[in-house]
Each structure stands twice: as C-alpha cells, then as structure tokens.
Amino acid sequence: MNKMVRIMLVMISVILLAGIITIGVIYKSNEATNATGPNIDEVVDSSVDIDTMTTNLKDNHIVQIAIKIEGNDKKAKEELTKRDFQIKDIMIDELSNMNMRDLQSEQGKQKFKTDIKNRLNKMMQDGEVVNEYITSFVIQ
C-alpha cells in the first residue's frame, strides 16, 4: 500500500509540474503576441482619416495637413468619426500656436501629434487614441 501511495504522489507531482510548465509557455507566447502590437488590418479597421485642411500658423505661414488617427478599437473609431469637427478644431488650435520652424522639425511634428492625442483622449468616452500619422503635409 505504501508503494502505491508513492507512485500516486509522483504521478500527481508530474502532472502538476507539466501543468505549471504549460501555463508558463502559454503566458510567454501571449506576451510575445501582445508585444508585436496590432497587425495592419487591425490598425486600418480602427483608424479615421481627417481630410486635408489648410490653416495659418502663428508666424503667418500656411500649412496644409491631413492626418490619420488610430483608435484602440472599432468603438474608438466610431467615436472619432463622430468627433471629426472637434478634431479639426483641435488641429486648428494647435497649429495656430506653432510656427513654421516648429513644424519643420521632427520634434515639432511629434509635439503636434502628442498634443492632439492628449486633448482627444481627455474627451474620448469609448476608447482612446493610440497613434496619429501625418499623411499629407505642405508648408508655405
């Protein structure tokens, strides 16, 4: 009887160990999948195009710009689509406080995108803005 108990304990230990290893492997593979981010189809499905708009900069130069805004899911995309007019208002507000030199630098463009993202995320109710892409840019 004592031998039978040992065999059962060993088998239970082996099964538990195999289960723990399996859970670890699954967890690591999920981390790797999440680290790569969404695929391009998911990005397109959750993004909104903001048509080209033209506005004045602080130093009286003119900028013509179009952007694509990526939400974190389809609900965010729907809300961003409805907020199109607010997005344009925010863009005009941000651009009117920038000068040509700001927008010609990579840091200036990044600041513009970050400021838009932050302002939009403050008003978003169904999701959040993940990224913005400048799809057209002309400055005079």
mmCIF file with all atom_site columns, C-alpha atoms in Angstrom:
data_model
loop_
_atom_site.group_PDB
_atom_site.id
_atom_site.type_symbol
_atom_site.label_atom_id
_atom_site.label_alt_id
_atom_site.label_comp_id
_atom_site.label_asym_id
_atom_site.label_entity_id
_atom_site.label_seq_id
_atom_site.pdbx_PDB_ins_code
_atom_site.Cartn_x
_atom_site.Cartn_y
_atom_site.Cartn_z
_atom_site.occupancy
_atom_site.B_iso_or_equiv
_atom_site.pdbx_formal_charge
_atom_site.auth_seq_id
_atom_site.auth_comp_id
_atom_site.auth_asym_id
_atom_site.auth_atom_id
_atom_site.pdbx_PDB_model_num
ATOM 1   C CA . MET A 1 1   ? 0.000   0.000  0.000   1.00 0.00 ? 1   MET A CA 1
ATOM 2   C CA . ASN A 1 2   ? 2.827   2.390  0.819   1.00 0.00 ? 2   ASN A CA 1
ATOM 3   C CA . LYS A 1 3   ? 4.356   1.808  -2.618  1.00 0.00 ? 3   LYS A CA 1
ATOM 4   C CA . MET A 1 4   ? 1.014   2.655  -4.270  1.00 0.00 ? 4   MET A CA 1
ATOM 5   C CA . VAL A 1 5   ? 0.785   5.998  -2.392  1.00 0.00 ? 5   VAL A CA 1
ATOM 6   C CA . ARG A 1 6   ? 4.312   6.941  -3.529  1.00 0.00 ? 6   ARG A CA 1
ATOM 7   C CA . ILE A 1 7   ? 3.502   6.165  -7.146  1.00 0.00 ? 7   ILE A CA 1
ATOM 8   C CA . MET A 1 8   ? 0.318   8.265  -6.950  1.00 0.00 ? 8   MET A CA 1
ATOM 9   C CA . LEU A 1 9   ? 2.223   11.185 -5.355  1.00 0.00 ? 9   LEU A CA 1
ATOM 10  C CA . VAL A 1 10  ? 4.882   11.024 -8.060  1.00 0.00 ? 10  VAL A CA 1
ATOM 11  C CA . MET A 1 11  ? 2.238   10.964 -10.788 1.00 0.00 ? 11  MET A CA 1
ATOM 12  C CA . ILE A 1 12  ? 0.364   13.897 -9.247  1.00 0.00 ? 12  ILE A CA 1
ATOM 13  C CA . SER A 1 13  ? 3.643   15.824 -8.950  1.00 0.00 ? 13  SER A CA 1
ATOM 14  C CA . VAL A 1 14  ? 4.492   15.142 -12.601 1.00 0.00 ? 14  VAL A CA 1
ATOM 15  C CA . ILE A 1 15  ? 1.016   16.250 -13.722 1.00 0.00 ? 15  ILE A CA 1
ATOM 16  C CA . LEU A 1 16  ? 1.233   19.443 -11.631 1.00 0.00 ? 16  LEU A CA 1
ATOM 17  C CA . LEU A 1 17  ? 4.688   20.215 -12.981 1.00 0.00 ? 17  LEU A CA 1
ATOM 18  C CA . ALA A 1 18  ? 3.511   19.669 -16.556 1.00 0.00 ? 18  ALA A CA 1
ATOM 19  C CA . GLY A 1 19  ? 0.542   21.973 -15.911 1.00 0.00 ? 19  GLY A CA 1
ATOM 20  C CA . ILE A 1 20  ? 2.754   24.714 -14.493 1.00 0.00 ? 20  ILE A CA 1
ATOM 21  C CA . ILE A 1 21  ? 5.135   24.474 -17.452 1.00 0.00 ? 21  ILE A CA 1
ATOM 22  C CA . THR A 1 22  ? 2.211   24.611 -19.898 1.00 0.00 ? 22  THR A CA 1
ATOM 23  C CA . ILE A 1 23  ? 0.777   27.704 -18.227 1.00 0.00 ? 23  ILE A CA 1
ATOM 24  C CA . GLY A 1 24  ? 4.204   29.348 -18.346 1.00 0.00 ? 24  GLY A CA 1
ATOM 25  C CA . VAL A 1 25  ? 4.612   28.627 -22.058 1.00 0.00 ? 25  VAL A CA 1
ATOM 26  C CA . ILE A 1 26  ? 1.120   29.963 -22.834 1.00 0.00 ? 26  ILE A CA 1
ATOM 27  C CA . TYR A 1 27  ? 1.764   33.117 -20.799 1.00 0.00 ? 27  TYR A CA 1
ATOM 28  C CA . LYS A 1 28  ? 5.078   33.783 -22.576 1.00 0.00 ? 28  LYS A CA 1
ATOM 29  C CA . SER A 1 29  ? 3.532   33.263 -26.029 1.00 0.00 ? 29  SER A CA 1
ATOM 30  C CA . ASN A 1 30  ? 0.703   35.693 -25.177 1.00 0.00 ? 30  ASN A CA 1
ATOM 31  C CA . GLU A 1 31  ? 3.260   38.281 -24.066 1.00 0.00 ? 31  GLU A CA 1
ATOM 32  C CA . ALA A 1 32  ? 5.140   37.882 -27.343 1.00 0.00 ? 32  ALA A CA 1
ATOM 33  C CA . THR A 1 33  ? 1.924   38.275 -29.352 1.00 0.00 ? 33  THR A CA 1
ATOM 34  C CA . ASN A 1 34  ? 0.895   41.396 -27.432 1.00 0.00 ? 34  ASN A CA 1
ATOM 35  C CA . ALA A 1 35  ? 4.377   42.901 -27.731 1.00 0.00 ? 35  ALA A CA 1
ATOM 36  C CA . THR A 1 36  ? 4.213   42.886 -31.524 1.00 0.00 ? 36  THR A CA 1
ATOM 37  C CA . GLY A 1 37  ? 1.054   45.042 -31.457 1.00 0.00 ? 37  GLY A CA 1
ATOM 38  C CA . PRO A 1 38  ? -1.873  45.002 -33.818 1.00 0.00 ? 38  PRO A CA 1
ATOM 39  C CA . ASN A 1 39  ? -1.469  43.890 -37.404 1.00 0.00 ? 39  ASN A CA 1
ATOM 40  C CA . ILE A 1 40  ? -2.051  46.349 -40.253 1.00 0.00 ? 40  ILE A CA 1
ATOM 41  C CA . ASP A 1 41  ? -5.650  45.227 -40.827 1.00 0.00 ? 41  ASP A CA 1
ATOM 42  C CA . GLU A 1 42  ? -6.477  45.958 -37.182 1.00 0.00 ? 42  GLU A CA 1
ATOM 43  C CA . VAL A 1 43  ? -4.815  49.380 -37.457 1.00 0.00 ? 43  VAL A CA 1
ATOM 44  C CA . VAL A 1 44  ? -6.833  50.251 -40.580 1.00 0.00 ? 44  VAL A CA 1
ATOM 45  C CA . ASP A 1 45  ? -10.070 48.962 -39.019 1.00 0.00 ? 45  ASP A CA 1
ATOM 46  C CA . SER A 1 46  ? -9.619  51.237 -36.007 1.00 0.00 ? 46  SER A CA 1
ATOM 47  C CA . SER A 1 47  ? -8.370  54.372 -37.821 1.00 0.00 ? 47  SER A CA 1
ATOM 48  C CA . VAL A 1 48  ? -10.051 57.528 -39.086 1.00 0.00 ? 48  VAL A CA 1
ATOM 49  C CA . ASP A 1 49  ? -8.820  59.806 -41.876 1.00 0.00 ? 49  ASP A CA 1
ATOM 50  C CA . ILE A 1 50  ? -9.026  63.541 -41.261 1.00 0.00 ? 50  ILE A CA 1
ATOM 51  C CA . ASP A 1 51  ? -9.217  65.234 -44.643 1.00 0.00 ? 51  ASP A CA 1
ATOM 52  C CA . THR A 1 52  ? -6.635  67.728 -45.776 1.00 0.00 ? 52  THR A CA 1
ATOM 53  C CA . MET A 1 53  ? -7.114  71.092 -44.142 1.00 0.00 ? 53  MET A CA 1
ATOM 54  C CA . THR A 1 54  ? -5.375  74.411 -44.624 1.00 0.00 ? 54  THR A CA 1
ATOM 55  C CA . THR A 1 55  ? -4.778  76.915 -41.852 1.00 0.00 ? 55  THR A CA 1
ATOM 56  C CA . ASN A 1 56  ? -2.494  79.741 -40.776 1.00 0.00 ? 56  ASN A CA 1
ATOM 57  C CA . LEU A 1 57  ? 0.405   79.296 -38.415 1.00 0.00 ? 57  LEU A CA 1
ATOM 58  C CA . LYS A 1 58  ? 1.395   81.733 -35.668 1.00 0.00 ? 58  LYS A CA 1
ATOM 59  C CA . ASP A 1 59  ? 4.069   83.322 -37.891 1.00 0.00 ? 59  ASP A CA 1
ATOM 60  C CA . ASN A 1 60  ? 1.619   83.882 -40.806 1.00 0.00 ? 60  ASN A CA 1
ATOM 61  C CA . HIS A 1 61  ? 2.842   80.938 -42.841 1.00 0.00 ? 61  HIS A CA 1
ATOM 62  C CA . ILE A 1 62  ? 0.271   78.475 -44.152 1.00 0.00 ? 62  ILE A CA 1
ATOM 63  C CA . VAL A 1 63  ? 0.162   74.744 -43.538 1.00 0.00 ? 63  VAL A CA 1
ATOM 64  C CA . GLN A 1 64  ? -1.847  72.152 -45.407 1.00 0.00 ? 64  GLN A CA 1
ATOM 65  C CA . ILE A 1 65  ? -2.092  68.911 -43.453 1.00 0.00 ? 65  ILE A CA 1
ATOM 66  C CA . ALA A 1 66  ? -4.010  65.624 -43.340 1.00 0.00 ? 66  ALA A CA 1
ATOM 67  C CA . ILE A 1 67  ? -3.762  63.012 -40.608 1.00 0.00 ? 67  ILE A CA 1
ATOM 68  C CA . LYS A 1 68  ? -4.918  59.506 -39.799 1.00 0.00 ? 68  LYS A CA 1
ATOM 69  C CA . ILE A 1 69  ? -5.879  58.860 -36.182 1.00 0.00 ? 69  ILE A CA 1
ATOM 70  C CA . GLU A 1 70  ? -5.681  55.331 -34.806 1.00 0.00 ? 70  GLU A CA 1
ATOM 71  C CA . GLY A 1 71  ? -8.041  54.364 -32.008 1.00 0.00 ? 71  GLY A CA 1
ATOM 72  C CA . ASN A 1 72  ? -7.604  51.354 -29.780 1.00 0.00 ? 72  ASN A CA 1
ATOM 73  C CA . ASP A 1 73  ? -10.674 49.571 -31.217 1.00 0.00 ? 73  ASP A CA 1
ATOM 74  C CA . LYS A 1 74  ? -13.699 49.914 -33.528 1.00 0.00 ? 74  LYS A CA 1
ATOM 75  C CA . LYS A 1 75  ? -15.739 51.767 -30.885 1.00 0.00 ? 75  LYS A CA 1
ATOM 76  C CA . ALA A 1 76  ? -12.998 54.369 -30.664 1.00 0.00 ? 76  ALA A CA 1
ATOM 77  C CA . LYS A 1 77  ? -13.078 54.675 -34.459 1.00 0.00 ? 77  LYS A CA 1
ATOM 78  C CA . GLU A 1 78  ? -16.827 55.286 -34.388 1.00 0.00 ? 78  GLU A CA 1
ATOM 79  C CA . GLU A 1 79  ? -16.435 57.993 -31.775 1.00 0.00 ? 79  GLU A CA 1
ATOM 80  C CA . LEU A 1 80  ? -13.542 59.612 -33.634 1.00 0.00 ? 80  LEU A CA 1
ATOM 81  C CA . THR A 1 81  ? -15.643 59.659 -36.807 1.00 0.00 ? 81  THR A CA 1
ATOM 82  C CA . LYS A 1 82  ? -18.415 61.485 -34.974 1.00 0.00 ? 82  LYS A CA 1
ATOM 83  C CA . ARG A 1 83  ? -15.911 63.914 -33.435 1.00 0.00 ? 83  ARG A CA 1
ATOM 84  C CA . ASP A 1 84  ? -14.459 64.888 -36.830 1.00 0.00 ? 84  ASP A CA 1
ATOM 85  C CA . PHE A 1 85  ? -15.392 68.552 -36.372 1.00 0.00 ? 85  PHE A CA 1
ATOM 86  C CA . GLN A 1 86  ? -13.838 68.628 -32.892 1.00 0.00 ? 86  GLN A CA 1
ATOM 87  C CA . ILE A 1 87  ? -10.650 67.033 -34.187 1.00 0.00 ? 87  ILE A CA 1
ATOM 88  C CA . LYS A 1 88  ? -10.361 69.718 -36.868 1.00 0.00 ? 88  LYS A CA 1
ATOM 89  C CA . ASP A 1 89  ? -10.957 72.418 -34.255 1.00 0.00 ? 89  ASP A CA 1
ATOM 90  C CA . ILE A 1 90  ? -8.186  70.982 -32.066 1.00 0.00 ? 90  ILE A CA 1
ATOM 91  C CA . MET A 1 91  ? -5.856  70.784 -35.061 1.00 0.00 ? 91  MET A CA 1
ATOM 92  C CA . ILE A 1 92  ? -6.503  74.413 -35.989 1.00 0.00 ? 92  ILE A CA 1
ATOM 93  C CA . ASP A 1 93  ? -5.986  75.483 -32.385 1.00 0.00 ? 93  ASP A CA 1
ATOM 94  C CA . GLU A 1 94  ? -2.706  73.581 -32.085 1.00 0.00 ? 94  GLU A CA 1
ATOM 95  C CA . LEU A 1 95  ? -1.390  74.730 -35.469 1.00 0.00 ? 95  LEU A CA 1
ATOM 96  C CA . SER A 1 96  ? -2.259  78.375 -34.840 1.00 0.00 ? 96  SER A CA 1
ATOM 97  C CA . ASN A 1 97  ? 0.086   78.280 -31.832 1.00 0.00 ? 97  ASN A CA 1
ATOM 98  C CA . MET A 1 98  ? 3.000   76.863 -33.825 1.00 0.00 ? 98  MET A CA 1
ATOM 99  C CA . ASN A 1 99  ? 5.363   78.496 -36.288 1.00 0.00 ? 99  ASN A CA 1
ATOM 100 C CA . MET A 1 100 ? 6.892   77.172 -39.483 1.00 0.00 ? 100 MET A CA 1
ATOM 101 C CA . ARG A 1 101 ? 10.187  76.311 -37.822 1.00 0.00 ? 101 ARG A CA 1
ATOM 102 C CA . ASP A 1 102 ? 8.369   74.176 -35.212 1.00 0.00 ? 102 ASP A CA 1
ATOM 103 C CA . LEU A 1 103 ? 6.593   72.112 -37.849 1.00 0.00 ? 103 LEU A CA 1
ATOM 104 C CA . GLN A 1 104 ? 9.655   71.611 -39.999 1.00 0.00 ? 104 GLN A CA 1
ATOM 105 C CA . SER A 1 105 ? 11.433  69.738 -37.217 1.00 0.00 ? 105 SER A CA 1
ATOM 106 C CA . GLU A 1 106 ? 10.724  66.128 -36.278 1.00 0.00 ? 106 GLU A CA 1
ATOM 107 C CA . GLN A 1 107 ? 10.303  67.187 -32.648 1.00 0.00 ? 107 GLN A CA 1
ATOM 108 C CA . GLY A 1 108 ? 7.729   69.810 -33.638 1.00 0.00 ? 108 GLY A CA 1
ATOM 109 C CA . LYS A 1 109 ? 5.675   67.327 -35.635 1.00 0.00 ? 109 LYS A CA 1
ATOM 110 C CA . GLN A 1 110 ? 5.864   64.839 -32.767 1.00 0.00 ? 110 GLN A CA 1
ATOM 111 C CA . LYS A 1 111 ? 4.735   67.523 -30.294 1.00 0.00 ? 111 LYS A CA 1
ATOM 112 C CA . PHE A 1 112 ? 1.806   68.382 -32.570 1.00 0.00 ? 112 PHE A CA 1
ATOM 113 C CA . LYS A 1 113 ? 0.735   64.722 -32.730 1.00 0.00 ? 113 LYS A CA 1
ATOM 114 C CA . THR A 1 114 ? 1.190   64.198 -28.984 1.00 0.00 ? 114 THR A CA 1
ATOM 115 C CA . ASP A 1 115 ? -0.816  67.328 -28.129 1.00 0.00 ? 115 ASP A CA 1
ATOM 116 C CA . ILE A 1 116 ? -3.680  66.212 -30.381 1.00 0.00 ? 116 ILE A CA 1
ATOM 117 C CA . LYS A 1 117 ? -3.608  62.735 -28.867 1.00 0.00 ? 117 LYS A CA 1
ATOM 118 C CA . ASN A 1 118 ? -3.680  64.082 -25.310 1.00 0.00 ? 118 ASN A CA 1
ATOM 119 C CA . ARG A 1 119 ? -6.523  66.512 -25.986 1.00 0.00 ? 119 ARG A CA 1
ATOM 120 C CA . LEU A 1 120 ? -8.601  63.885 -27.784 1.00 0.00 ? 120 LEU A CA 1
ATOM 121 C CA . ASN A 1 121 ? -8.074  61.298 -25.061 1.00 0.00 ? 121 ASN A CA 1
ATOM 122 C CA . LYS A 1 122 ? -9.398  63.773 -22.492 1.00 0.00 ? 122 LYS A CA 1
ATOM 123 C CA . MET A 1 123 ? -12.732 63.950 -24.355 1.00 0.00 ? 123 MET A CA 1
ATOM 124 C CA . MET A 1 124 ? -12.994 60.346 -25.593 1.00 0.00 ? 124 MET A CA 1
ATOM 125 C CA . GLN A 1 125 ? -15.655 58.207 -23.937 1.00 0.00 ? 125 GLN A CA 1
ATOM 126 C CA . ASP A 1 126 ? -15.482 54.971 -25.978 1.00 0.00 ? 126 ASP A CA 1
ATOM 127 C CA . GLY A 1 127 ? -11.827 54.065 -26.236 1.00 0.00 ? 127 GLY A CA 1
ATOM 128 C CA . GLU A 1 128 ? -8.710  56.071 -26.735 1.00 0.00 ? 128 GLU A CA 1
ATOM 129 C CA . VAL A 1 129 ? -6.359  57.425 -29.383 1.00 0.00 ? 129 VAL A CA 1
ATOM 130 C CA . VAL A 1 130 ? -3.329  55.178 -29.799 1.00 0.00 ? 130 VAL A CA 1
ATOM 131 C CA . ASN A 1 131 ? -1.402  56.947 -32.545 1.00 0.00 ? 131 ASN A CA 1
ATOM 132 C CA . GLU A 1 132 ? -1.572  59.676 -35.186 1.00 0.00 ? 132 GLU A CA 1
ATOM 133 C CA . TYR A 1 133 ? 0.009   59.663 -38.602 1.00 0.00 ? 133 TYR A CA 1
ATOM 134 C CA . ILE A 1 134 ? 0.622   62.710 -40.779 1.00 0.00 ? 134 ILE A CA 1
ATOM 135 C CA . THR A 1 135 ? -0.475  61.555 -44.233 1.00 0.00 ? 135 THR A CA 1
ATOM 136 C CA . SER A 1 136 ? -0.056  64.836 -46.111 1.00 0.00 ? 136 SER A CA 1
ATOM 137 C CA . PHE A 1 137 ? 1.988   67.900 -45.225 1.00 0.00 ? 137 PHE A CA 1
ATOM 138 C CA . VAL A 1 138 ? 2.748   71.118 -47.110 1.00 0.00 ? 138 VAL A CA 1
ATOM 139 C CA . ILE A 1 139 ? 4.003   74.317 -45.536 1.00 0.00 ? 139 ILE A CA 1
ATOM 140 C CA . GLN A 1 140 ? 4.498   77.743 -47.146 1.00 0.00 ? 140 GLN A CA 1
#
